Amino acid sequence: MEGNRTWDPDTWGSSGEQSAPQKARRAFCSPTGQSLASVLNELPSAATLRYRGPGMPPWGTLQEEDEDGERSIQAFVEPSQMELPDPRPSRELPWPMQARRAHRKSQAREQVAYGPGLRAAHWARLLPRSKEKMKEGLRTLQPWAWTLKRIGGQFGGGTESYFSLLRFLLLLNVLASVVQACMTLLPTWLEGAPPGPPGPDTSLPCGSYSPHTQGLVSFPTQLFNLLSGEGYLEWSPLFYGFYPPRKYLAVTYLCSVFAVGLICLLLILHRSVLGLKQTLLAESGALTSYSHQVFSAWDFGLRGDKHVRLRQRIILYELQVELEEAAVRRQAAARTLGQQARVWLVRALLNLLVLALLGAAFYGVYWATGYTVELQEMPLVQQTPLLKLGVNYLPSIFISAVNFVLPFVFKWIAPLEGYTRTVFLRLASLLVLLFSLWNQITCGGDAQAEDCKTCGYNYKELPCWETRMGQEMYKLLIFDLLSGLALTLLIQFPRKIICGFCPGMLGRVAGTQEFQVPDEVLGLIYAQTVVWVGSFFSPLLPLLNTVKFLLLFYLKKVTLFSTCSPASRTFRASTVNFFFPLVLLLGLAISAVPVLYSIFQIPPSKVCGPFRGKSSIWAQIPESIDSLPQTAQNFLFFLGTQAFAVPLLLISSILMAYTVALAHSYGRLISELKRQIKAEAQNKVFLAQRAVAMSSASGAL
């Protein structure tokens, strides 16, 4: 019977103690003597040699052992290397260890034989390797790398992307602070000590300006000045009005704004492109199959239980994302036409309700900003420091309240579209605040109004309107930090305590809290947009935001590990890493609008700042160009002529056409590689079928 086979030495050879590789190789031989190598030669592709590397025999070829017990592979190495030369170092080749050693020995012999020519090529190969090592060294110097790995393993890639974005914004603010210090603070003191504030008796055609409080100041007033940016902070390097009207300082002050914007734009674009590559790769289906996570996602170089557990959790979250997206696709595909129409009707009605709520919120922000000026003139408010502080913070309080309450309402109304509405709410509320401030500064855009006719801006209410803009952005930054601290200490930690120590009804009502990645990320983008708007009017605002983000990182880290549980809804890290920088780029574009409008359209204040006495802030640049030598002037004016613009446009068009053609060629190459991969998959199926048939035939004999 086949179930009681006996040992047949004739079948396996003269010796019954054969090695396992020999048994395996003989198992892959057909009864007629056909080896696996001959089967491979029947394949249409017949390309398995490159998977094993040169120097290795074809699959299924029998290898005999030498007298010394070592396998003789040199016969395969030399012809293979002659056919498949590879300039890469041996350690970077996807070959077995024996083939790598033979390749290394062959390279050493060639260097001795051919002399300095190959040595130069060797050093040319070492240069990219040294660059890669430098990049790896810089990656190891990134702060909080291990913390981000822990967060990604315990809470998923979406939560890790939030902290990665926070680290990126911290880098942007550090760079902006360095640029502002070098181009604004240093020129201010290099040309001499800046003058003091104007006195209260100083009278100018555009009014008087006295930022300092005279006499002895009480502690509540000092605290009020610290939180509102008035008093001793109003005439300090923190705000625009402090800087004196010096020619070189005015130029560097204005250039620092453009330098910071350009640096932020380039870094955000670089991060967006990297995220776009990951997103396109993930959406193409090449890396989203379950087989990739199961067979290719494990890192066999991990050491230590902590790293192993973290990697297991990361793979678990990736599989969870795949399953959730597959469930959403199945649910959408199962909808009938009537169900789809009903969904769109409900969404239309909900959008009308959401638009009404957004309109009410925007009107409230506009009203709070305009009514603040009237409340500040009331005697009761002037005599009560606490009430005065609340009135000054009224726009910030209203904006923060709207941003805190309405997202929960949106999630309750339509959870599928709450994220887009929240993006619009946070950025649009800031735009409404800026519009209301513009309305106060320019008298509603009416240059012939009584308050704006003399100086071009409302000098009676806002003698130094740039400092007022900086104070508003400063108050938004301070209040955002204080509200975050209050939310953590007064809501999140008590909720965790109640949920942990009250297992009854009260604990169930409190519930476990999750780290809401979209809301937290939009909070970061909103805060950074505020800093971009205020950096022109408050040069030290990026430095304050650096300290704020540093505190926020550790606060959110403690909150995450102490009070939060993993989110029930996961996010794909590749999609998140592209979408978040895209929204950040939108915030940068929004912040550029009021800053550029202030530079080109609104006349600068006549009593403060480095541009006092100019018709516009930008007028300083043409005046500085006129003071340059004639050669430099001709070169700069040439850059603005058609003789420079037309060739630049032609060269750009040629480069763009070349890039498009190169992209098309790469696309065709990718299609060809995909076709080859498909053919290789068919070859594997064919091999598996032949192996099963040969094994069955061998067992039958």
XYZ file of C-alpha atoms in Angstrom:
701
model
C 0.000 0.000 0.000
C 1.082 3.576 -0.595
C 0.611 4.453 3.027
C 3.260 1.895 4.204
C 6.234 2.722 2.064
C 9.520 0.982 2.857
C 13.037 2.299 2.471
C 14.401 1.566 -0.997
C 18.080 2.378 -1.245
C 18.070 1.893 -4.997
C 15.616 4.698 -5.355
C 17.755 7.154 -3.340
C 21.230 5.930 -4.271
C 23.816 3.673 -2.759
C 24.046 5.555 0.482
C 21.118 5.948 2.784
C 22.664 8.983 4.525
C 22.253 11.668 1.907
C 22.103 15.330 2.774
C 18.848 17.252 2.820
C 19.731 19.467 -0.163
C 20.454 16.389 -2.238
C 17.130 14.856 -1.213
C 15.352 18.083 -2.116
C 17.053 18.298 -5.466
C 16.247 14.657 -6.237
C 12.649 15.257 -5.191
C 12.409 17.906 -7.911
C 13.467 15.431 -10.613
C 10.886 13.721 -12.739
C 10.816 9.898 -13.176
C 12.100 10.326 -16.678
C 15.188 12.147 -15.446
C 13.998 15.672 -16.330
C 15.503 18.149 -13.853
C 14.026 21.421 -12.663
C 16.643 23.348 -14.671
C 15.289 21.876 -17.879
C 11.782 22.840 -16.771
C 12.912 26.426 -16.236
C 14.380 26.531 -19.706
C 10.885 25.881 -21.029
C 9.587 29.100 -19.506
C 8.935 32.020 -21.896
C 10.693 34.504 -19.638
C 13.579 32.227 -18.506
C 14.957 34.986 -16.272
C 15.456 33.291 -12.957
C 19.248 33.787 -13.059
C 18.982 37.440 -12.078
C 17.089 36.562 -8.931
C 19.927 34.349 -7.702
C 22.723 36.583 -8.954
C 25.751 35.797 -11.076
C 27.969 33.048 -9.817
C 25.054 30.836 -8.788
C 23.943 27.863 -10.872
C 20.452 27.793 -12.372
C 17.621 26.559 -10.210
C 17.611 22.767 -9.964
C 21.209 22.213 -11.129
C 22.929 19.496 -9.099
C 26.110 20.570 -7.347
C 28.784 18.147 -6.275
C 31.006 18.711 -3.308
C 34.787 18.942 -3.636
C 37.184 16.895 -1.600
C 37.636 19.763 0.841
C 33.876 19.905 1.407
C 33.475 23.322 -0.271
C 31.167 23.937 -3.204
C 32.846 24.890 -6.419
C 31.127 27.962 -7.772
C 34.021 29.706 -9.451
C 33.086 28.119 -12.768
C 29.808 29.995 -12.665
C 31.168 33.310 -11.362
C 33.475 34.425 -14.127
C 31.170 33.907 -17.126
C 28.214 35.341 -15.219
C 30.118 38.474 -14.286
C 31.302 38.825 -17.859
C 27.699 38.693 -19.022
C 26.153 40.734 -16.219
C 28.636 43.374 -15.046
C 27.350 45.332 -12.069
C 29.249 48.434 -10.885
C 27.597 48.474 -7.467
C 29.434 47.378 -4.317
C 29.028 43.767 -3.317
C 27.016 44.498 -0.178
C 24.340 46.352 -2.179
C 23.742 43.521 -4.664
C 20.665 41.305 -4.160
C 22.734 38.134 -4.394
C 23.532 35.252 -2.051
C 26.543 35.577 0.212
C 28.713 33.229 -1.889
C 28.096 35.288 -5.028
C 28.898 38.509 -3.164
C 32.217 37.128 -1.940
C 33.149 36.013 -5.429
C 32.146 39.408 -6.824
C 34.288 41.184 -4.221
C 37.326 39.008 -5.037
C 36.843 39.611 -8.757
C 36.690 43.389 -8.215
C 39.900 43.271 -6.161
C 41.697 41.384 -8.953
C 40.459 43.846 -11.566
C 41.668 46.830 -9.527
C 45.141 45.294 -9.284
C 45.173 44.434 -12.986
C 43.830 47.642 -14.498
C 45.323 50.146 -12.059
C 44.160 53.738 -11.426
C 41.254 53.695 -13.881
C 39.248 51.269 -11.792
C 40.375 52.999 -8.608
C 38.842 56.240 -9.870
C 35.648 54.394 -10.690
C 35.770 52.872 -7.226
C 35.989 56.304 -5.593
C 33.205 57.529 -7.847
C 31.041 54.713 -6.495
C 31.992 55.560 -2.930
C 30.712 59.138 -3.275
C 26.978 58.280 -3.469
C 27.480 55.752 -0.672
C 28.971 58.470 1.532
C 26.026 60.721 0.698
C 23.594 58.004 1.737
C 25.474 57.512 4.981
C 25.359 61.246 5.662
C 21.604 61.226 5.069
C 21.230 58.295 7.442
C 23.309 60.149 10.020
C 21.109 63.233 9.683
C 18.008 61.079 10.073
C 19.423 59.668 13.293
C 19.887 63.242 14.569
C 16.201 64.051 14.138
C 14.647 64.810 17.527
C 12.057 62.510 19.064
C 12.630 59.693 16.554
C 12.070 56.948 19.132
C 9.045 58.776 20.550
C 7.438 58.901 17.117
C 8.081 55.172 16.647
C 6.387 54.438 19.953
C 3.414 56.586 19.014
C 3.124 54.934 15.589
C 3.276 51.456 17.095
C 0.763 52.125 19.861
C -1.690 54.561 18.226
C -1.217 54.114 14.470
C 0.389 56.006 11.615
C -2.190 58.812 11.638
C -1.335 59.850 15.183
C 2.359 59.572 14.386
C 1.872 61.896 11.410
C 0.451 64.570 13.749
C 3.599 64.592 15.860
C 5.744 64.447 12.737
C 3.935 67.537 11.426
C 4.422 69.248 14.788
C 8.158 68.549 14.574
C 8.215 69.914 11.018
C 6.434 73.118 12.072
C 8.879 73.482 14.943
C 11.708 73.367 12.391
C 9.988 76.036 10.263
C 9.635 78.350 13.241
C 13.252 77.845 14.284
C 14.439 78.773 10.780
C 12.085 81.779 10.687
C 13.368 82.936 14.092
C 16.984 82.731 12.900
C 16.184 84.703 9.743
C 14.294 87.373 11.680
C 17.091 87.685 14.223
C 19.778 88.057 11.534
C 17.838 90.422 9.255
C 15.813 92.450 11.767
C 17.290 92.454 15.263
C 20.991 92.656 14.326
C 20.646 95.614 11.895
C 18.594 97.454 14.505
C 21.474 97.541 17.008
C 24.387 97.534 14.551
C 23.463 101.061 13.400
C 23.162 102.293 16.965
C 20.699 102.008 19.812
C 17.108 102.542 18.699
C 15.413 105.692 19.975
C 12.871 105.635 22.752
C 9.101 105.920 22.386
C 7.555 109.230 21.372
C 6.375 111.390 24.212
C 2.734 112.133 24.979
C 3.165 115.767 23.901
C 4.444 114.859 20.443
C 1.902 116.132 17.940
C 1.985 115.241 14.255
C -0.462 115.768 11.374
C -1.484 112.117 11.777
C -2.032 112.295 15.547
C 0.092 111.414 18.558
C 1.302 108.038 19.700
C 2.326 107.247 23.295
C 2.653 103.491 23.898
C 4.187 103.630 27.397
C 2.049 103.927 30.496
C 3.249 106.817 32.644
C 3.781 106.533 36.407
C 3.723 103.558 38.732
C 2.055 100.463 37.261
C 0.213 97.930 39.433
C 0.610 94.181 39.155
C -2.816 93.589 37.487
C -1.867 96.168 34.881
C 1.477 94.447 34.306
C -0.296 91.121 33.871
C -2.760 92.747 31.503
C 0.117 94.188 29.447
C 1.797 90.788 29.294
C -1.321 89.056 27.989
C -2.453 91.794 25.612
C 0.883 93.039 24.274
C 0.317 96.612 25.441
C 2.256 98.850 27.820
C 5.938 97.960 28.074
C 5.577 95.246 25.379
C 4.072 97.627 22.847
C 7.372 99.507 22.487
C 9.685 96.490 22.384
C 11.370 94.405 19.650
C 8.272 92.215 19.726
C 6.246 94.639 17.571
C 6.643 96.646 14.395
C 6.447 100.139 15.930
C 9.681 99.707 17.906
C 11.996 99.655 14.869
C 13.440 103.045 13.803
C 13.183 104.531 10.283
C 16.609 103.582 8.922
C 17.200 102.852 5.246
C 19.106 99.585 5.506
C 16.936 98.345 8.351
C 13.791 98.972 6.286
C 15.202 96.940 3.384
C 16.305 94.006 5.554
C 13.025 94.132 7.501
C 11.022 93.772 4.299
C 13.353 91.174 2.765
C 13.149 89.030 5.910
C 9.415 88.593 5.348
C 9.932 87.363 1.785
C 12.849 85.144 2.858
C 10.772 83.452 5.570
C 7.881 82.942 3.164
C 10.142 81.466 0.493
C 11.851 79.071 2.934
C 8.512 77.872 4.277
C 7.123 77.454 0.760
C 10.068 75.360 -0.434
C 10.101 73.119 2.632
C 6.336 72.566 2.513
C 6.488 71.760 -1.208
C 9.299 69.291 -0.572
C 7.280 67.593 2.139
C 4.156 67.587 -0.049
C 6.007 65.966 -2.946
C 7.309 63.216 -0.678
C 3.800 62.638 0.643
C 2.390 62.666 -2.889
C 4.794 59.902 -3.942
C 3.665 57.752 -1.024
C -0.001 58.496 -1.740
C 0.242 57.642 -5.443
C 2.124 54.458 -4.625
C -0.485 53.480 -2.046
C -3.433 54.249 -4.336
C -1.878 52.454 -7.295
C -2.455 49.110 -5.589
C 1.206 48.097 -5.649
C 1.618 48.213 -1.867
C -1.925 47.954 -0.563
C -2.482 44.253 -0.943
C -2.577 42.082 2.118
C 0.266 39.973 0.766
C 2.622 42.940 1.103
C 1.873 43.373 4.818
C 1.991 39.640 5.448
C 5.106 38.672 3.499
C 7.160 41.853 2.992
C 6.442 44.270 5.841
C 8.539 42.603 8.533
C 12.010 43.941 9.307
C 14.319 41.041 10.104
C 16.998 43.391 11.414
C 15.013 44.287 14.541
C 16.594 43.610 17.888
C 14.895 43.774 21.239
C 11.369 43.022 22.364
C 10.288 46.684 22.266
C 11.145 47.102 18.599
C 9.508 43.791 17.711
C 6.270 44.691 19.505
C 6.201 48.123 17.902
C 6.633 46.632 14.450
C 3.861 44.129 15.136
C 1.489 46.934 16.136
C 2.401 48.981 13.043
C 1.591 46.024 10.761
C -1.631 45.486 12.715
C -2.726 49.096 12.109
C -1.851 48.846 8.411
C -4.036 45.754 8.078
C -6.793 47.522 9.996
C -6.674 50.444 7.539
C -6.905 48.019 4.616
C -9.928 46.260 6.101
C -11.720 49.527 6.904
C -11.187 50.925 3.412
C -12.340 47.657 1.856
C -15.508 47.762 3.999
C -16.226 51.361 2.907
C -15.767 50.422 -0.754
C -18.100 47.438 -0.402
C -20.715 49.603 1.312
C -20.553 52.243 -1.438
C -20.737 49.605 -4.179
C -23.786 47.965 -2.589
C -25.906 51.138 -2.706
C -28.716 51.220 -5.181
C -29.631 54.265 -7.258
C -32.473 55.170 -4.893
C -30.250 54.908 -1.852
C -27.603 57.052 -3.545
C -30.186 59.722 -4.393
C -31.479 59.696 -0.815
C -27.921 60.128 0.496
C -27.294 63.120 -1.760
C -30.615 64.723 -0.767
C -29.810 64.383 2.922
C -26.343 65.804 2.345
C -27.775 68.819 0.495
C -30.127 69.619 3.379
C -27.344 69.188 5.922
C -25.063 71.455 3.909
C -27.678 74.199 4.004
C -27.816 73.883 7.792
C -24.027 73.943 8.008
C -23.824 77.047 5.827
C -26.286 78.790 8.133
C -24.163 77.901 11.167
C -20.993 79.087 9.442
C -22.634 82.363 8.462
C -23.748 82.963 12.045
C -20.251 82.168 13.325
C -18.569 84.534 10.858
C -20.978 87.335 11.682
C -20.257 86.788 15.368
C -16.499 87.117 14.774
C -17.056 90.295 12.756
C -19.336 91.747 15.427
C -16.949 90.898 18.261
C -14.023 92.595 16.492
C -15.975 95.766 15.711
C -17.717 96.000 19.085
C -14.438 95.664 20.977
C -13.479 99.271 20.125
C -16.748 100.602 21.555
C -16.438 98.537 24.730
C -12.867 99.700 25.340
C -14.047 103.335 25.536
C -16.531 102.658 28.357
C -15.412 104.049 31.745
C -16.259 100.832 33.592
C -14.014 98.828 31.283
C -11.175 101.330 31.633
C -11.303 101.151 35.441
C -11.473 97.338 35.741
C -8.277 95.580 34.529
C -9.880 92.133 34.407
C -12.859 93.386 32.421
C -10.552 95.312 30.125
C -8.532 92.141 29.523
C -11.704 90.214 28.662
C -12.788 92.922 26.227
C -9.393 92.918 24.514
C -9.547 89.143 24.172
C -13.160 89.153 22.973
C -12.331 88.328 19.292
C -9.881 85.607 20.344
C -12.385 84.131 22.798
C -15.137 84.140 20.202
C -12.958 82.527 17.530
C -11.724 79.829 19.932
C -15.277 79.137 21.127
C -16.513 78.789 17.552
C -13.612 76.498 16.640
C -14.276 74.367 19.708
C -18.077 74.028 19.506
C -18.915 73.881 15.800
C -16.657 70.904 14.900
C -18.611 68.729 17.352
C -21.852 69.955 15.770
C -20.521 69.133 12.307
C -19.505 65.649 13.401
C -22.944 65.063 14.857
C -24.650 66.328 11.673
C -22.530 64.600 9.039
C -19.521 62.606 10.225
C -18.384 61.797 6.696
C -17.804 65.429 5.728
C -16.946 67.063 9.038
C -13.251 67.364 8.224
C -13.685 69.613 5.171
C -16.057 71.893 7.049
C -13.658 72.159 9.967
C -10.848 73.202 7.613
C -13.072 75.899 6.154
C -14.250 77.041 9.581
C -10.826 77.541 11.163
C -9.209 79.334 8.248
C -12.297 81.356 7.315
C -12.781 82.596 10.896
C -9.266 84.020 10.754
C -10.082 85.677 7.423
C -13.197 87.262 8.930
C -11.097 88.679 11.777
C -8.594 90.103 9.295
C -11.414 91.579 7.222
C -12.893 93.315 10.258
C -9.454 94.733 11.145
C -9.020 95.911 7.544
C -12.415 97.596 7.807
C -11.249 99.524 10.884
C -7.856 100.474 9.429
C -9.003 101.655 5.988
C -12.429 103.008 6.991
C -14.129 100.270 5.017
C -11.931 100.890 1.957
C -13.115 104.510 1.634
C -9.991 106.678 1.310
C -12.112 109.861 1.280
C -13.672 109.191 4.671
C -13.101 111.838 7.351
C -10.875 109.646 9.535
C -8.784 108.310 6.614
C -8.574 111.342 4.296
C -5.546 112.941 5.955
C -3.160 109.968 6.270
C -4.750 107.182 4.217
C -5.709 105.139 7.293
C -7.754 105.603 10.480
C -5.110 107.464 12.485
C -7.512 108.513 15.260
C -8.334 105.003 16.458
C -5.172 103.265 15.203
C -2.190 105.644 15.142
C 0.166 102.653 14.664
C -2.028 100.146 12.889
C 0.823 97.666 12.222
C 1.423 97.245 15.953
C -2.316 96.732 16.457
C -2.263 93.926 13.873
C 0.696 92.343 15.632
C -1.088 92.585 18.993
C -4.139 90.795 17.620
C -2.026 87.934 16.293
C -0.073 87.866 19.574
C -3.317 87.558 21.561
C -4.535 84.754 19.290
C -1.294 82.856 19.908
C -1.378 83.356 23.687
C -5.049 82.471 23.996
C -4.624 79.357 21.853
C -1.867 78.160 24.198
C -3.880 78.955 27.333
C -7.013 77.282 25.967
C -5.001 74.145 25.121
C -3.611 74.002 28.657
C -7.064 74.543 30.160
C -8.611 71.854 27.960
C -5.963 69.341 29.019
C -5.942 70.107 32.739
C -9.644 70.824 33.287
C -11.362 68.418 30.876
C -9.152 65.609 29.586
C -7.375 64.590 32.799
C -10.554 64.766 34.973
C -12.405 62.767 32.323
C -9.720 60.084 32.452
C -9.929 59.966 36.256
C -13.716 59.667 36.181
C -13.581 56.936 33.527
C -10.929 54.980 35.471
C -12.317 55.205 38.988
C -16.060 55.259 38.283
C -17.039 52.032 36.500
C -20.750 52.773 36.837
C -23.056 55.071 34.907
C -20.837 58.121 35.398
C -17.837 56.320 33.916
C -19.842 55.149 30.912
C -21.155 58.675 30.312
C -17.599 60.079 30.443
C -16.319 57.352 28.099
C -12.825 56.777 26.893
C -11.381 59.637 24.892
C -9.532 59.259 21.619
C -6.843 61.399 20.057
C -8.694 63.209 17.277
C -6.017 63.537 14.598
C -7.910 65.834 12.135
C -8.927 68.359 14.815
C -5.468 68.428 16.362
C -3.767 68.877 12.989
C -6.101 71.692 12.010
C -5.299 73.362 15.326
C -1.602 73.278 14.387
C -2.260 74.667 10.911
C -4.477 77.417 12.320
C -1.789 78.416 14.840
C 0.916 78.443 12.176
C -1.255 80.542 9.835
C -1.704 83.086 12.622
C 2.083 83.271 13.010
C 2.616 83.711 9.256
C 0.124 86.584 9.206
C 1.643 88.257 12.262
C 5.347 87.731 11.502
C 5.486 90.983 9.491
C 3.827 92.997 12.256
C 5.514 91.110 15.108
C 8.990 89.861 14.067
C 9.511 87.820 17.243
C 6.247 85.920 16.865
C 7.972 82.858 15.245
C 10.269 82.651 18.285
C 7.280 82.662 20.643
C 5.591 80.037 18.478
C 8.726 77.864 18.703
C 8.452 77.856 22.486
C 4.724 77.197 22.237
C 5.120 74.203 19.899
C 7.894 72.804 22.082
C 5.600 72.907 25.117
C 2.730 71.582 23.037
C 4.703 68.545 21.898
C 5.392 67.350 25.434
C 1.891 68.270 26.584
C 0.275 66.263 23.778
C 2.676 63.388 24.360
C 1.743 63.171 28.050
C -1.934 63.521 27.182
C -1.724 60.807 24.534
C -0.045 58.180 26.692
C -1.933 59.069 29.882
C -5.520 59.748 28.872
C -6.150 58.558 25.292
C -6.916 55.190 23.775
C -6.211 54.145 20.157
C -8.619 55.760 17.720
C -11.527 53.702 16.473
C -11.054 55.186 13.001
C -7.560 54.771 11.577
C -5.863 56.847 8.894
C -3.488 55.777 6.169
C -0.138 57.409 6.907
C 0.692 58.025 3.232
C -2.572 59.884 2.601
C -2.234 61.888 5.792
C 1.360 62.881 4.995
C 0.160 64.380 1.702
C -3.114 65.972 2.797
C -1.775 67.769 5.881
C 1.029 69.639 4.051
C -1.511 70.523 1.367
C -3.735 72.213 3.960
C -0.621 73.837 5.421
C 0.179 75.192 1.963
C -3.354 76.592 1.824
C -2.743 78.332 5.161
C 0.476 79.858 3.798
C -1.380 81.154 0.732
C -4.133 82.647 2.907
C -1.593 84.350 5.172
C 0.183 85.879 2.172
C -2.928 87.816 1.098
C -3.189 90.292 4.046
C 0.591 90.680 4.308
C 1.044 91.505 0.607
C -1.991 93.798 0.654
C -0.517 95.685 3.605
C 2.840 96.020 1.850
C 1.524 97.277 -1.492
C -1.776 99.042 -0.752
C -2.136 100.409 2.791
C 0.022 103.462 3.644
C 2.391 102.806 6.564
C 1.919 104.549 9.880
C 3.409 108.053 10.078
C 4.351 107.852 13.769
C 6.024 104.428 14.132
C 7.939 101.728 12.318
C 10.832 101.676 9.828
C 8.660 102.812 6.893
C 7.210 105.967 8.413
C 6.958 108.831 5.955
C 6.675 106.566 2.876
C 3.723 106.468 0.539
C 3.710 102.666 0.814
C 5.873 100.000 2.393
C 7.042 98.749 -1.000
C 8.197 102.272 -1.974
C 11.339 101.663 0.072
C 12.586 99.082 -2.459
C 12.664 101.401 -5.544
C 14.325 104.112 -3.460
C 16.997 101.641 -2.326
C 17.568 100.512 -5.914
C 18.089 104.152 -7.001
C 20.906 104.479 -4.480
C 22.824 101.525 -5.984
C 25.598 101.883 -8.626
C 24.434 102.325 -12.193
C 25.563 98.825 -13.236
C 23.541 97.184 -10.474
C 20.519 99.320 -11.358
C 20.731 98.341 -15.028
C 20.958 94.653 -14.101
C 17.949 94.809 -11.758
C 15.864 96.729 -14.281
C 16.895 94.210 -16.963
C 15.371 91.437 -14.837
C 12.015 93.176 -15.185
C 12.095 93.664 -18.951
C 10.772 91.452 -21.747
C 14.327 90.757 -22.924
C 14.777 88.661 -19.802
C 11.213 87.375 -19.359
C 10.739 85.955 -22.888
C 13.910 83.776 -22.942
C 13.147 82.647 -19.409
C 9.652 81.636 -20.509
C 11.026 79.755 -23.523
C 13.612 77.897 -21.459
C 10.965 77.024 -18.879
C 8.665 75.725 -21.606
C 11.436 73.571 -23.073
C 12.286 72.156 -19.669
C 8.622 71.485 -18.970
C 8.190 69.702 -22.304
C 11.306 67.633 -21.606
C 9.997 66.743 -18.149
C 6.623 65.694 -19.568
C 8.305 63.541 -22.232
C 10.545 61.971 -19.614
C 7.523 61.247 -17.442
C 5.776 59.560 -20.370
C 8.842 57.413 -21.065
C 9.020 56.441 -17.412
C 5.335 55.586 -17.548
C 5.882 53.276 -20.509
C 8.818 51.680 -18.715
C 6.688 51.121 -15.625
C 3.968 49.539 -17.764
C 6.527 47.208 -19.299
C 7.861 46.259 -15.870
C 4.347 45.571 -14.661
C 3.812 43.318 -17.665
C 7.012 41.474 -16.820
C 5.920 41.087 -13.212
C 2.637 39.631 -14.422
C 4.551 37.200 -16.635
C 6.752 36.187 -13.714
C 3.657 35.504 -11.636
C 2.358 33.227 -14.373
C 5.750 31.496 -14.447
C 5.520 30.839 -10.713
C 2.085 29.311 -11.144
C 3.432 27.138 -13.942
C 6.390 26.032 -11.800
C 4.154 25.207 -8.874
C 1.919 23.081 -11.090
C 4.879 21.220 -12.597
C 6.422 20.656 -9.165
C 3.163 19.206 -7.845
C 2.823 16.966 -10.908
C 6.420 15.753 -10.664
C 6.118 15.086 -6.939
C 2.918 13.126 -7.491
C 4.534 11.084 -10.231
C 7.601 10.390 -8.083
C 5.406 9.318 -5.178
C 3.413 7.006 -7.418
C 6.595 5.235 -8.488
